[in-house]
Tab-separated table of C-alpha atoms and ligand atoms in Angstrom:
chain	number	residue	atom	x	y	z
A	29	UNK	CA	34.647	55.223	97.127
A	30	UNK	CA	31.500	55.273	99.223
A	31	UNK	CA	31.150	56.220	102.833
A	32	UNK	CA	28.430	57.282	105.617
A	33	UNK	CA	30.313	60.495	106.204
A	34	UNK	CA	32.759	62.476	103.972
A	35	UNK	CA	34.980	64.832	106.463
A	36	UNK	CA	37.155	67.553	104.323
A	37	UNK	CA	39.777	68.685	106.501
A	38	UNK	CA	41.899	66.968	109.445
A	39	UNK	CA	42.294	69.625	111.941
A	40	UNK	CA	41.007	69.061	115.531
A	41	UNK	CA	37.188	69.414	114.501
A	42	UNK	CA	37.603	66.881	112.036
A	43	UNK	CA	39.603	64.346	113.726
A	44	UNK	CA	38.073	64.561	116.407
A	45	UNK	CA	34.016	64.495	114.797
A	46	UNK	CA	35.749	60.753	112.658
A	47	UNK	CA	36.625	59.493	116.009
A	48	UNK	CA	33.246	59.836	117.942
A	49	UNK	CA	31.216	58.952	114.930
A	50	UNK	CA	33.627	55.501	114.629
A	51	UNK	CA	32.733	54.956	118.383
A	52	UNK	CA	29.283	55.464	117.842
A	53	UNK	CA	29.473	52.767	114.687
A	54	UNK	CA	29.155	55.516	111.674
A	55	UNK	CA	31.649	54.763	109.044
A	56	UNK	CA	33.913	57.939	108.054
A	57	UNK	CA	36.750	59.216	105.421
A	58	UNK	CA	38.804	62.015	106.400
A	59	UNK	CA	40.236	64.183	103.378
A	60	UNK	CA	43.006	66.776	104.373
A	61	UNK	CA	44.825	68.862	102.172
A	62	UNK	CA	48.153	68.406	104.064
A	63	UNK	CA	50.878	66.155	105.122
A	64	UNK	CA	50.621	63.986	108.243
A	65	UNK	CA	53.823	65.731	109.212
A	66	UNK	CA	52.549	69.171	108.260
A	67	UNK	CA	49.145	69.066	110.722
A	68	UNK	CA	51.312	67.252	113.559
A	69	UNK	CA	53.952	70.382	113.379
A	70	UNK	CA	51.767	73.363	113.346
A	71	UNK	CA	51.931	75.707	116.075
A	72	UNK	CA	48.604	76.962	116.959
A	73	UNK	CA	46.233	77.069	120.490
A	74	UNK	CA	47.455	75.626	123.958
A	75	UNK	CA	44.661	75.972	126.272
A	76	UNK	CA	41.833	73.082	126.893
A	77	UNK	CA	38.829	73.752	128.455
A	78	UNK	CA	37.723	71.544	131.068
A	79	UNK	CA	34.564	70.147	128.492
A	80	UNK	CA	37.136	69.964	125.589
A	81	UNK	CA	39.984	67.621	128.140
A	82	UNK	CA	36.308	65.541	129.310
A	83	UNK	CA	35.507	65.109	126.238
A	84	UNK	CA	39.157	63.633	124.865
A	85	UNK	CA	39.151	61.900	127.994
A	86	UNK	CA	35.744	59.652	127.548
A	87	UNK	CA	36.468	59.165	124.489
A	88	UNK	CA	39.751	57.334	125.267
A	89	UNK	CA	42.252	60.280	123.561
A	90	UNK	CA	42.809	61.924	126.602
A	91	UNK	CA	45.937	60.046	128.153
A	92	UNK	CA	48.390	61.717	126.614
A	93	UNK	CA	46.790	64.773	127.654
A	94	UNK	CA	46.582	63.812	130.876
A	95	UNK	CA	50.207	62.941	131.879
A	96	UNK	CA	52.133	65.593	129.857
A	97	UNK	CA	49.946	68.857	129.754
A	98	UNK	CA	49.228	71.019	132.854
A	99	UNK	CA	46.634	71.613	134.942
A	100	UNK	CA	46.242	75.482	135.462
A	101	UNK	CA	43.504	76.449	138.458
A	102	UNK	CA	44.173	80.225	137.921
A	103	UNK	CA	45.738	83.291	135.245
A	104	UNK	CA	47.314	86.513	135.872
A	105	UNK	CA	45.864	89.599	134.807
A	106	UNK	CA	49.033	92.418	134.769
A	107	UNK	CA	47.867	95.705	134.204
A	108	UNK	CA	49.419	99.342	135.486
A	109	UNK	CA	52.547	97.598	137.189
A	110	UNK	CA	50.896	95.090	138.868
A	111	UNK	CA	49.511	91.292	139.026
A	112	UNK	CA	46.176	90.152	139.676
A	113	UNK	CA	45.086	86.390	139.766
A	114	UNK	CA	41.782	85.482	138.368
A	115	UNK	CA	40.978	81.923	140.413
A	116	UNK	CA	39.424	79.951	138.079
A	117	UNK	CA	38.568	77.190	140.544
A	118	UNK	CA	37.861	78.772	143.107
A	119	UNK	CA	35.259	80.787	141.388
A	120	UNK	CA	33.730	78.424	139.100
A	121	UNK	CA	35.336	74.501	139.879
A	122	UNK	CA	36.538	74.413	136.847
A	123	UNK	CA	40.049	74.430	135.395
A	124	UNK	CA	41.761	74.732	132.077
A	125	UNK	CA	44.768	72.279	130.642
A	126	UNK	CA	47.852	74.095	128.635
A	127	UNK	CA	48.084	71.056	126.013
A	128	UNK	CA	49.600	71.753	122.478
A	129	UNK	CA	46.750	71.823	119.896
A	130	UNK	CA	49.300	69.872	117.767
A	131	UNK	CA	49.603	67.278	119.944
A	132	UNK	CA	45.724	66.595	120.230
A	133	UNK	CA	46.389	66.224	116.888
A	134	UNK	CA	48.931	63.505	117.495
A	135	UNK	CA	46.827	61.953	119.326
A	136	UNK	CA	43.444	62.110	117.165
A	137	UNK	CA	45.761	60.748	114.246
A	138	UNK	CA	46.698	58.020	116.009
A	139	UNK	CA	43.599	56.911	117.277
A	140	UNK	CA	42.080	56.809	113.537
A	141	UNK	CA	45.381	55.386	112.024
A	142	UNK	CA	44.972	52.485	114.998
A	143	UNK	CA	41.166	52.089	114.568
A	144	UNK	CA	41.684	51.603	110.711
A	145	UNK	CA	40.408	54.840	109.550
A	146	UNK	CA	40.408	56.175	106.168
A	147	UNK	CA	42.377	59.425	106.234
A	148	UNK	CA	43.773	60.563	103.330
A	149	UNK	CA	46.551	63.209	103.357
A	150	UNK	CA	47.858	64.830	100.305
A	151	UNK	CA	44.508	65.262	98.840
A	152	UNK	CA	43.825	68.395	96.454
A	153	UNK	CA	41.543	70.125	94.240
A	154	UNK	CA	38.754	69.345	97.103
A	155	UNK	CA	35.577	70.340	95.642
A	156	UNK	CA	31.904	70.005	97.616
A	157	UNK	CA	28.701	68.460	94.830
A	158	UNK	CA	25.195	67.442	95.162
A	159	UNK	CA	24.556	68.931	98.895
A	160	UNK	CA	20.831	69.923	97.915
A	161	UNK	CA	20.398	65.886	96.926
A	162	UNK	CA	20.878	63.007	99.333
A	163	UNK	CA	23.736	61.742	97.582
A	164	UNK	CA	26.508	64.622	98.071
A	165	UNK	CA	30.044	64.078	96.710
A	166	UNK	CA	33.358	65.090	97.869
A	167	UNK	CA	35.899	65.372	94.600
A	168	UNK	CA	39.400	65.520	95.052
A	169	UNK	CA	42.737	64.624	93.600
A	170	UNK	CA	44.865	62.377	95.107
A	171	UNK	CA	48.271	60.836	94.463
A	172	UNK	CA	47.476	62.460	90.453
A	173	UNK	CA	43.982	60.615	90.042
A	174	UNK	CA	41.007	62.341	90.286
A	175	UNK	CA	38.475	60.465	92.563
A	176	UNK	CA	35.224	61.064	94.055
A	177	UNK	CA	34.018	59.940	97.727
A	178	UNK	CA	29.957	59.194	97.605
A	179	UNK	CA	28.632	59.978	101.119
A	180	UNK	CA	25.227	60.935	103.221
A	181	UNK	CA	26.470	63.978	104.535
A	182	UNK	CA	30.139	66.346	103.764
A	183	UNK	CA	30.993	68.416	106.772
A	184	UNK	CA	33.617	70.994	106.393
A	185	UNK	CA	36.285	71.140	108.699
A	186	UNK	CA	38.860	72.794	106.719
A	187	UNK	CA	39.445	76.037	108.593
A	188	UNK	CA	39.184	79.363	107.662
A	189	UNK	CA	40.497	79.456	104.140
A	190	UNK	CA	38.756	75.615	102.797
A	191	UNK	CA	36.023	75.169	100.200
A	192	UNK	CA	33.652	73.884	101.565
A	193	UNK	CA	31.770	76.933	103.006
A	194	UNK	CA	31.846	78.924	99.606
A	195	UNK	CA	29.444	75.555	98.881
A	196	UNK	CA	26.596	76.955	100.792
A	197	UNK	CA	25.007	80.179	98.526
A	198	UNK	CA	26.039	83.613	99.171
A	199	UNK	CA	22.609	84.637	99.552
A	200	UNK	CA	21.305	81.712	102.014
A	201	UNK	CA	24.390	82.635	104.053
A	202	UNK	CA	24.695	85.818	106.381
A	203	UNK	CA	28.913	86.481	107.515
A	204	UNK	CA	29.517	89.169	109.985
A	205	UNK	CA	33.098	90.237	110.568
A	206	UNK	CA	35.426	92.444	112.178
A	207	UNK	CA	39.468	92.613	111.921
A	208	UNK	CA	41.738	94.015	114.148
A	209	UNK	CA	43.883	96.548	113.106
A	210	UNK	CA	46.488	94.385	115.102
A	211	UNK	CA	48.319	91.083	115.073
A	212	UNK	CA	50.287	89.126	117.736
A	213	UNK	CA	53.579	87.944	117.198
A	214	UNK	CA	54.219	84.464	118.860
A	215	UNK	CA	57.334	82.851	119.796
A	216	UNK	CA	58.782	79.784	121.010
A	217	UNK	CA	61.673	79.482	123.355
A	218	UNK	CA	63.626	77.019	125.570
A	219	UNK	CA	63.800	78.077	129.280
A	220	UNK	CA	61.922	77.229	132.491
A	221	UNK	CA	58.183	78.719	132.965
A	222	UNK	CA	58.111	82.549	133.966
A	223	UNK	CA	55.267	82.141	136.105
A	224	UNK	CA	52.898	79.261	137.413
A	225	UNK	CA	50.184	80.679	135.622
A	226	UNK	CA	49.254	82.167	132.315
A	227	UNK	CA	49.881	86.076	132.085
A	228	UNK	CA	47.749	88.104	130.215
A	229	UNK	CA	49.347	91.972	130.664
A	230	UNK	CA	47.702	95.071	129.384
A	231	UNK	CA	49.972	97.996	128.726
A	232	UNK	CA	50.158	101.350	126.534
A	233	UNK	CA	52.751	99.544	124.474
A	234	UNK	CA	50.427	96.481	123.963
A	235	UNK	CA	49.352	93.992	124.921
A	236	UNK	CA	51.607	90.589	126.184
A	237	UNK	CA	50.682	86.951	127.014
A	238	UNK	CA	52.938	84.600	128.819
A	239	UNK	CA	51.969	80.968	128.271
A	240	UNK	CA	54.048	77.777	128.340
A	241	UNK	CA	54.294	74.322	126.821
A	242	UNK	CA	56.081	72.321	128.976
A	243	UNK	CA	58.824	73.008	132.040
A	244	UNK	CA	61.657	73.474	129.187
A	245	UNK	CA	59.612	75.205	126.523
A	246	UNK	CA	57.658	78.694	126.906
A	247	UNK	CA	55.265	79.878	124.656
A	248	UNK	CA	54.619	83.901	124.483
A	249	UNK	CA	53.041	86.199	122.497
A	250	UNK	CA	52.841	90.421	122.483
A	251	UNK	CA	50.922	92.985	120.116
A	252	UNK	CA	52.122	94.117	117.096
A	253	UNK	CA	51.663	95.394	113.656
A	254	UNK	CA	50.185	92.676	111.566
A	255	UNK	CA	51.667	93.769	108.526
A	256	UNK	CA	55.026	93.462	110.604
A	257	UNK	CA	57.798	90.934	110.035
A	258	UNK	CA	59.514	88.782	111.915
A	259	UNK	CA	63.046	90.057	110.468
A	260	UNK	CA	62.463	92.837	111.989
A	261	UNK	CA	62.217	91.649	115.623
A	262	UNK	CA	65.739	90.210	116.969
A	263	UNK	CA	65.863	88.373	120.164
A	264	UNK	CA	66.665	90.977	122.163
A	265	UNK	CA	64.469	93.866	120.917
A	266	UNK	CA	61.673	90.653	121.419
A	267	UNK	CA	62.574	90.629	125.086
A	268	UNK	CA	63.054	94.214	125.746
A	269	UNK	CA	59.198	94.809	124.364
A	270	UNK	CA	58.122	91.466	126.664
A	271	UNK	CA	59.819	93.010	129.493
A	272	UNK	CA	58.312	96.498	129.079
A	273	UNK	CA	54.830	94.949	128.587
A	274	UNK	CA	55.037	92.347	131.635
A	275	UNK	CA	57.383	92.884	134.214
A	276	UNK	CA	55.574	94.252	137.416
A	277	UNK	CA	56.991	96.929	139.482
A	278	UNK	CA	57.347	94.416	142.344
A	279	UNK	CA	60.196	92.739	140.677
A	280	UNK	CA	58.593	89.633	139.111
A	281	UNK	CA	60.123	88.969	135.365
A	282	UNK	CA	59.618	87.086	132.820
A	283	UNK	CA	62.450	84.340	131.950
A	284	UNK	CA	64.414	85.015	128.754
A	285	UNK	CA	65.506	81.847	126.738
A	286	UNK	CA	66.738	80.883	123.292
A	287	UNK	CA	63.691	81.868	120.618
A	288	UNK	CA	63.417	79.045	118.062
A	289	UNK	CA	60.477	80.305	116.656
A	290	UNK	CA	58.688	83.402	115.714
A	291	UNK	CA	55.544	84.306	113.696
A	292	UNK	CA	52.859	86.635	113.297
A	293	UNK	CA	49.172	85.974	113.084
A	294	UNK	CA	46.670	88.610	112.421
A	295	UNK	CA	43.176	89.139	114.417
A	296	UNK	CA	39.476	88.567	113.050
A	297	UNK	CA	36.330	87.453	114.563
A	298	UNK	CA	33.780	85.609	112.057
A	299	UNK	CA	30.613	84.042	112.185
A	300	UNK	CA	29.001	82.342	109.410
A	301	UNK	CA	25.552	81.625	109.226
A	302	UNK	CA	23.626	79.525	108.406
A	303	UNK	CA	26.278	76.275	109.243
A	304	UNK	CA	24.476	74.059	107.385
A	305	UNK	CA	22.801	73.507	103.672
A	306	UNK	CA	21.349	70.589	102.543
A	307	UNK	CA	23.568	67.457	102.749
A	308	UNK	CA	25.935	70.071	104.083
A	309	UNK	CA	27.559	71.071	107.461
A	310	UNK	CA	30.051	73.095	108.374
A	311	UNK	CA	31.832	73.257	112.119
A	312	UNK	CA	35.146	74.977	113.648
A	313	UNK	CA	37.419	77.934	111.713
A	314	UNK	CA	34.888	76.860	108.398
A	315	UNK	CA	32.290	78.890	110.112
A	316	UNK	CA	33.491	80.614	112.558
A	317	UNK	CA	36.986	82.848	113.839
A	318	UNK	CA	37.606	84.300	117.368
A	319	UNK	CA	40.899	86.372	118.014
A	320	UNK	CA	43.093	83.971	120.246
A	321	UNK	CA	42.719	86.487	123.362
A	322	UNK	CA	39.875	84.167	124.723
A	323	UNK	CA	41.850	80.827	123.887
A	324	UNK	CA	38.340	79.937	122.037
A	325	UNK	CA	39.034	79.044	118.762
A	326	UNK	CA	39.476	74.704	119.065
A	327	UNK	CA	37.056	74.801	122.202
A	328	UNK	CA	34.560	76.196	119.820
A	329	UNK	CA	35.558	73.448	116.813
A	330	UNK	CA	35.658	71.081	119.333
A	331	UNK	CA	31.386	72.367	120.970
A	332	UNK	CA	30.519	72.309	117.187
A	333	UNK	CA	31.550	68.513	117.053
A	334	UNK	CA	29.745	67.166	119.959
A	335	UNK	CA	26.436	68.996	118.644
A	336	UNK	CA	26.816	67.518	115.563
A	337	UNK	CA	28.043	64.022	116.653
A	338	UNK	CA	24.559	64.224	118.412
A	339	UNK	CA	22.826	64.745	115.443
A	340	UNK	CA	24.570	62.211	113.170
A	341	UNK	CA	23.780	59.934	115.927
A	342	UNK	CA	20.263	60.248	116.112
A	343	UNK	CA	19.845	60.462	112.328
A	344	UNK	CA	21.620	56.812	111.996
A	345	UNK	CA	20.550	55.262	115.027
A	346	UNK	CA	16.796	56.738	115.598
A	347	UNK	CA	16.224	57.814	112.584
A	348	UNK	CA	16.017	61.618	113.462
A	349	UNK	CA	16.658	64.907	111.926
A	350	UNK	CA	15.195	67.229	114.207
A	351	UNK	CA	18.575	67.251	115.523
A	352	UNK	CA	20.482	68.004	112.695
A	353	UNK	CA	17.655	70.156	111.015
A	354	UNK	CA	18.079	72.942	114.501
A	355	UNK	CA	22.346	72.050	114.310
A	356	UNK	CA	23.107	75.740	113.261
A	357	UNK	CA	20.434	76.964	115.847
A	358	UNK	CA	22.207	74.869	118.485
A	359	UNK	CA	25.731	75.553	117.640
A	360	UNK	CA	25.365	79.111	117.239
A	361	UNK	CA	24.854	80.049	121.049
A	362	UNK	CA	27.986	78.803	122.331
A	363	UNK	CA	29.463	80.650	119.224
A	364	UNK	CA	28.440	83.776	119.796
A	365	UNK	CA	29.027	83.759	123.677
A	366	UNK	CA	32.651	82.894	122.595
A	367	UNK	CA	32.839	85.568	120.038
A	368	UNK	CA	31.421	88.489	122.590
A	369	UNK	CA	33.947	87.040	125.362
A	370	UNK	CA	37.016	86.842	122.727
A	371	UNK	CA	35.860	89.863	121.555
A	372	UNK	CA	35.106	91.954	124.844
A	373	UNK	CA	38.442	90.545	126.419
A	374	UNK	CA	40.461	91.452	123.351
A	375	UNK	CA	39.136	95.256	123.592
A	376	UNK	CA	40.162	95.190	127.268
A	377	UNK	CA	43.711	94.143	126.622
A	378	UNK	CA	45.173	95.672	123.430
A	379	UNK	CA	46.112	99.149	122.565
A	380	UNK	CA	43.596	100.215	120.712
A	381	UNK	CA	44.229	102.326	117.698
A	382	UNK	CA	41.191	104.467	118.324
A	383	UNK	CA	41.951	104.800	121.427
A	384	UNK	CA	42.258	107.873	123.106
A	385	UNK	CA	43.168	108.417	126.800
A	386	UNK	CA	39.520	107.912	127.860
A	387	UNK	CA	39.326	104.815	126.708
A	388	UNK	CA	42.617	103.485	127.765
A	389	UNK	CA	40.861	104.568	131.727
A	390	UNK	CA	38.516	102.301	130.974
A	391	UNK	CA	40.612	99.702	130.417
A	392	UNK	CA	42.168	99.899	133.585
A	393	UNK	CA	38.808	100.472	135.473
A	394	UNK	CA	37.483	97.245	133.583
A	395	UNK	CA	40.319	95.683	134.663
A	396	UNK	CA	40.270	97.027	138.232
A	397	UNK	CA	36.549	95.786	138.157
A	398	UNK	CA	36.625	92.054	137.212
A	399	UNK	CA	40.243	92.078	139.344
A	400	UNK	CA	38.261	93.205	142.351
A	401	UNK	CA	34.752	92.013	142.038
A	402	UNK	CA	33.950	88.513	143.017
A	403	UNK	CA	30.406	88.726	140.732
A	404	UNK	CA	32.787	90.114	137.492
A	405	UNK	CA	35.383	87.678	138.161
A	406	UNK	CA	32.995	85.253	138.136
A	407	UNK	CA	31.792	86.023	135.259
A	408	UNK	CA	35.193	86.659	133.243
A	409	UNK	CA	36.509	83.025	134.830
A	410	UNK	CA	32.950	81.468	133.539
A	411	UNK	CA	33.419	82.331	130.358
A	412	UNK	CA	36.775	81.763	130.478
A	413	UNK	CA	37.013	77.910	131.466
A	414	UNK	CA	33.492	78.044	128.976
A	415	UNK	CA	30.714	76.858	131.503
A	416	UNK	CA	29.203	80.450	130.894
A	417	UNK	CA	25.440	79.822	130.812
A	418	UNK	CA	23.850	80.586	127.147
B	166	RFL	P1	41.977	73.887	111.354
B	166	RFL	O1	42.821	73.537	112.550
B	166	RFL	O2	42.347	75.095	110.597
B	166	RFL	O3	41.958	72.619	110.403
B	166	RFL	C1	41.485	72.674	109.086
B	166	RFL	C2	42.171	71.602	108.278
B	166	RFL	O4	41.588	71.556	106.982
B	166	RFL	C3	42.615	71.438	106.009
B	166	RFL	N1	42.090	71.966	104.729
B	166	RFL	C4	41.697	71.190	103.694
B	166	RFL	N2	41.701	69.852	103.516
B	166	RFL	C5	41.242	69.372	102.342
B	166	RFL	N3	40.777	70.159	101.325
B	166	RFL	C6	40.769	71.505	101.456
B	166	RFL	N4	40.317	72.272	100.479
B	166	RFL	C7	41.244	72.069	102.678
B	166	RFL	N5	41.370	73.337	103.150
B	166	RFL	C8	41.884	73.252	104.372
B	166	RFL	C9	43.750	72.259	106.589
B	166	RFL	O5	45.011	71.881	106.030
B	166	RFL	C10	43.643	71.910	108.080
B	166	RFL	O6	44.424	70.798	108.438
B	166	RFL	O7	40.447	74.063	111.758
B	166	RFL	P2	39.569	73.399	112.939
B	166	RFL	O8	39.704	71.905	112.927
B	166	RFL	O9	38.252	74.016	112.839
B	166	RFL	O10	40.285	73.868	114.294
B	166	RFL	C11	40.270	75.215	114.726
B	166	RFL	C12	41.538	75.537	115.529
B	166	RFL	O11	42.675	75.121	114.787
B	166	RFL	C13	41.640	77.041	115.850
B	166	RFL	O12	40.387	77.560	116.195
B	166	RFL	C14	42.622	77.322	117.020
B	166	RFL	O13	43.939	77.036	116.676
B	166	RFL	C15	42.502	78.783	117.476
B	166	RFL	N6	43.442	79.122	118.561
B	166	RFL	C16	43.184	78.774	119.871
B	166	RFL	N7	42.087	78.075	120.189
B	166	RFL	C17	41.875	77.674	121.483
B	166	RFL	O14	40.847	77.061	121.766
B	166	RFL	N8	42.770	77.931	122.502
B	166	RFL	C18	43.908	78.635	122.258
B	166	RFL	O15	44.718	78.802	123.182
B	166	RFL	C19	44.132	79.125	120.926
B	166	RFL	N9	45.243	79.805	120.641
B	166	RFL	C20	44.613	79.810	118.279
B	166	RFL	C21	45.500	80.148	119.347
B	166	RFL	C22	44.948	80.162	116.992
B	166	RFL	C23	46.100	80.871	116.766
B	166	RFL	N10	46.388	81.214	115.443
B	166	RFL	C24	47.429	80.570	114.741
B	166	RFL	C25	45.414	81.969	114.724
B	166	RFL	C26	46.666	80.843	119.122
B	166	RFL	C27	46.961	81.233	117.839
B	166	RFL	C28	48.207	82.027	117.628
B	167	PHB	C1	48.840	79.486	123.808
B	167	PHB	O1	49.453	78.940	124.756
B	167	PHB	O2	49.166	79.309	122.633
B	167	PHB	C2	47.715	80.415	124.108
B	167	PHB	C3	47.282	80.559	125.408
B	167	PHB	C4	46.235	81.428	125.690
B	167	PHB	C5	45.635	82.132	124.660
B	167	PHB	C6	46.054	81.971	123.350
B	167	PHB	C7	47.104	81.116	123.070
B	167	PHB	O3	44.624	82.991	124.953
């Protein structure tokens, strides 16, 4: 099989990078590991940016989107008892949309499935060849016959634990990493919406975060050992701890319902550079991890796609590389204004195992700060609905 551009992995990066190339006339194959029922059921990142929602919405994915997720203008910060909005519009006229990362998914699959696009599911053994030539090859398995996709170009988009970024040589390729000595256990529950607004709560025990999925089902998360299990946590210790962590001393609670999901996800930022070798590019969780404090992590996959959609334009079209030659170069400030912010907020948030009682003061005054400052609100909310200048 022969195509413009071989795409190994169908999470939202490359979905999404099939569908603008197929509106911009470059031919595609997507190759993902998984079922079609495995990616659409996956319970991962809720909260849109206002460039990610534009961008779904020009390019005719965004309906969906539009009439089923929510349109948030503000969060909570809770920290020593109390509640503090951060107004995200009102600071920076920007908002944020709390849409299911599966269900951009759903939607991404559709739109290739409807446009005739070639996505494979199933595939396995995926291994990356001839990136340093201009005829790179995808192999794979699929359906118990091994097969081979010719292509101009292989971009990985297969997450954090793919293949396709041990392709690019250890020594060409500088990682930086740190991991959190903590994890966050998620749940899912049935129940109406605690609050209006996302709550992000800082307290000794942890930290908490209260989002939501629709009016019937609530999506939270609190601190805990990553090494934990879920066994260990029964509904009601779960909503003791959430109680503990978020209630405010005014009274406001958050709404208990009936859990039908639990799991625990450890913490890790990662940045991989160079993105690109050769025939070879990499964009979203390939190259790059953020701890989910910032809600960054598909934003980011989602910025790497329209650089490179760019570049694979002007290559085809105009006949350009420049653009794809400086793609790492151009990627990589976003990323690492994402990774500080994910980063900076997560320090501000969590208990800290280092932590001694200084440090937990300057939590608080951090949080008093951006909580009380219009310039550090600003800048928190900037970064936050990701129009910080980079
Ligand atoms: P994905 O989504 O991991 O997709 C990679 C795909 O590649 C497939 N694959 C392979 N296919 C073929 N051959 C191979 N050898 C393959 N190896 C892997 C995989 O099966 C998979 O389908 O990467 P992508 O597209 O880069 O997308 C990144 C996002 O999924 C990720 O950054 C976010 O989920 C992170 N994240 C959040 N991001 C946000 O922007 N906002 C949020 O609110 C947010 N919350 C979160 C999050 C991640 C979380 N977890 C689970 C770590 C909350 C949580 C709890
Ligand atoms: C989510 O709703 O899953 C979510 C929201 C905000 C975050 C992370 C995850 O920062």
């Amino acid at each position: 099989m022969r195509t413009q551009v071989g795409i190994i992995g169908a999470g939202p990066a490359g979905l999404l990078l099939s569908h603008l190339l197929h509106l911009r006339g470059i031919e595609s194959v997507v190759l993902e590991s998984r079922t079609r029922d495995e990616i659409e059921s996956t319970i991962r990142a809720g909260v849109l940016e206002q460039g990610t929602m534009d961008l779904l919405s020009e390019s005719g994915v965004g309906e969906r989107m539009k009439a089923e997720g929510a349109l948030h203008h503000g969060f909570e910060l809770a920290f020593e008892g109390k509640r503090r909005r951060i107004d995200l519009t009102g600071l920076t006229g920007h908002s944020i949309t709390v849409y299911a990362q599966h269900e951009v998914i759903k939607d991404l699959v559709a739109a290739r499935i409807a446009a005739g696009g070639a996505l494979l599911f199933g595939v396995s053994d995926t291994s990356v060849h001839g990136i340093d030539t201009d005829t790179p090859s995808i192999r794979y398995h699929y359906n118990g016959e091994a097969c081979e996709l010719q292509c101009d170009f292989v971009i990985g988009c297969d997450g954090s634990q793919g293949v396709s970024r041990a392709a690019i040589p250890q020594d060409l390729r500088d990682d930086y990493e740190r991991v959190y000595p903590f994890g966050w256990f998620g749940i899912l529950c049935e129940g109406p919406p605690s609050s209006e607004e996302l709550i992000y709560a800082r307290h000794d025990r942890g930290f908490a975060l209260v989002s939501t999925r629709s009016q019937n089902v609530q999506r939270m998360y609190f601190q805990c050992d990553p090494k934990d299990s879920v066994e260990n946590w029964s509904d009601d210790r779960i909503w003791a701890e959430m109680h503990a962590r978020v209630d405010s001393a005014d009274g406001q609670q958050v709404v208990e319902g009936k859990i039908f999901k639990k799991n625990i996800v450890g913490m890790r930022s990662f940045v991989s550079t160079k993105m690109q070798h050769g025939r070879l590019f990499l964009a979203g969780d390939a190259a790059h991890i953020v701890p989910p404090t910032g809600a960054k992590g598909l934003n980011l996959a989602v910025a790497d796609v329209r650089v490179l959609t760019d570049a694979l334009r002007a290559f085809y079209v105009e006949n350009r590389r420049d653009l794809l030659d400086r793609y790492s170069e151009t990627a990589l400030k976003r990323i690492w204004r994402a990774e500080h912010f994910s980063y900076w907020m997560t320090r501000m948030m969590h208990r800290l195992d280092d932590a001694s009682p200084f440090e937990r003061k300057l939590q608080v005054a951090e949080l008093e700060h951006v909580t009380t400052s219009r310039t550090a609100a600003m800048a928190m909310a900037e970064n936050y609905v990701g129009v910080a200048p980079v």
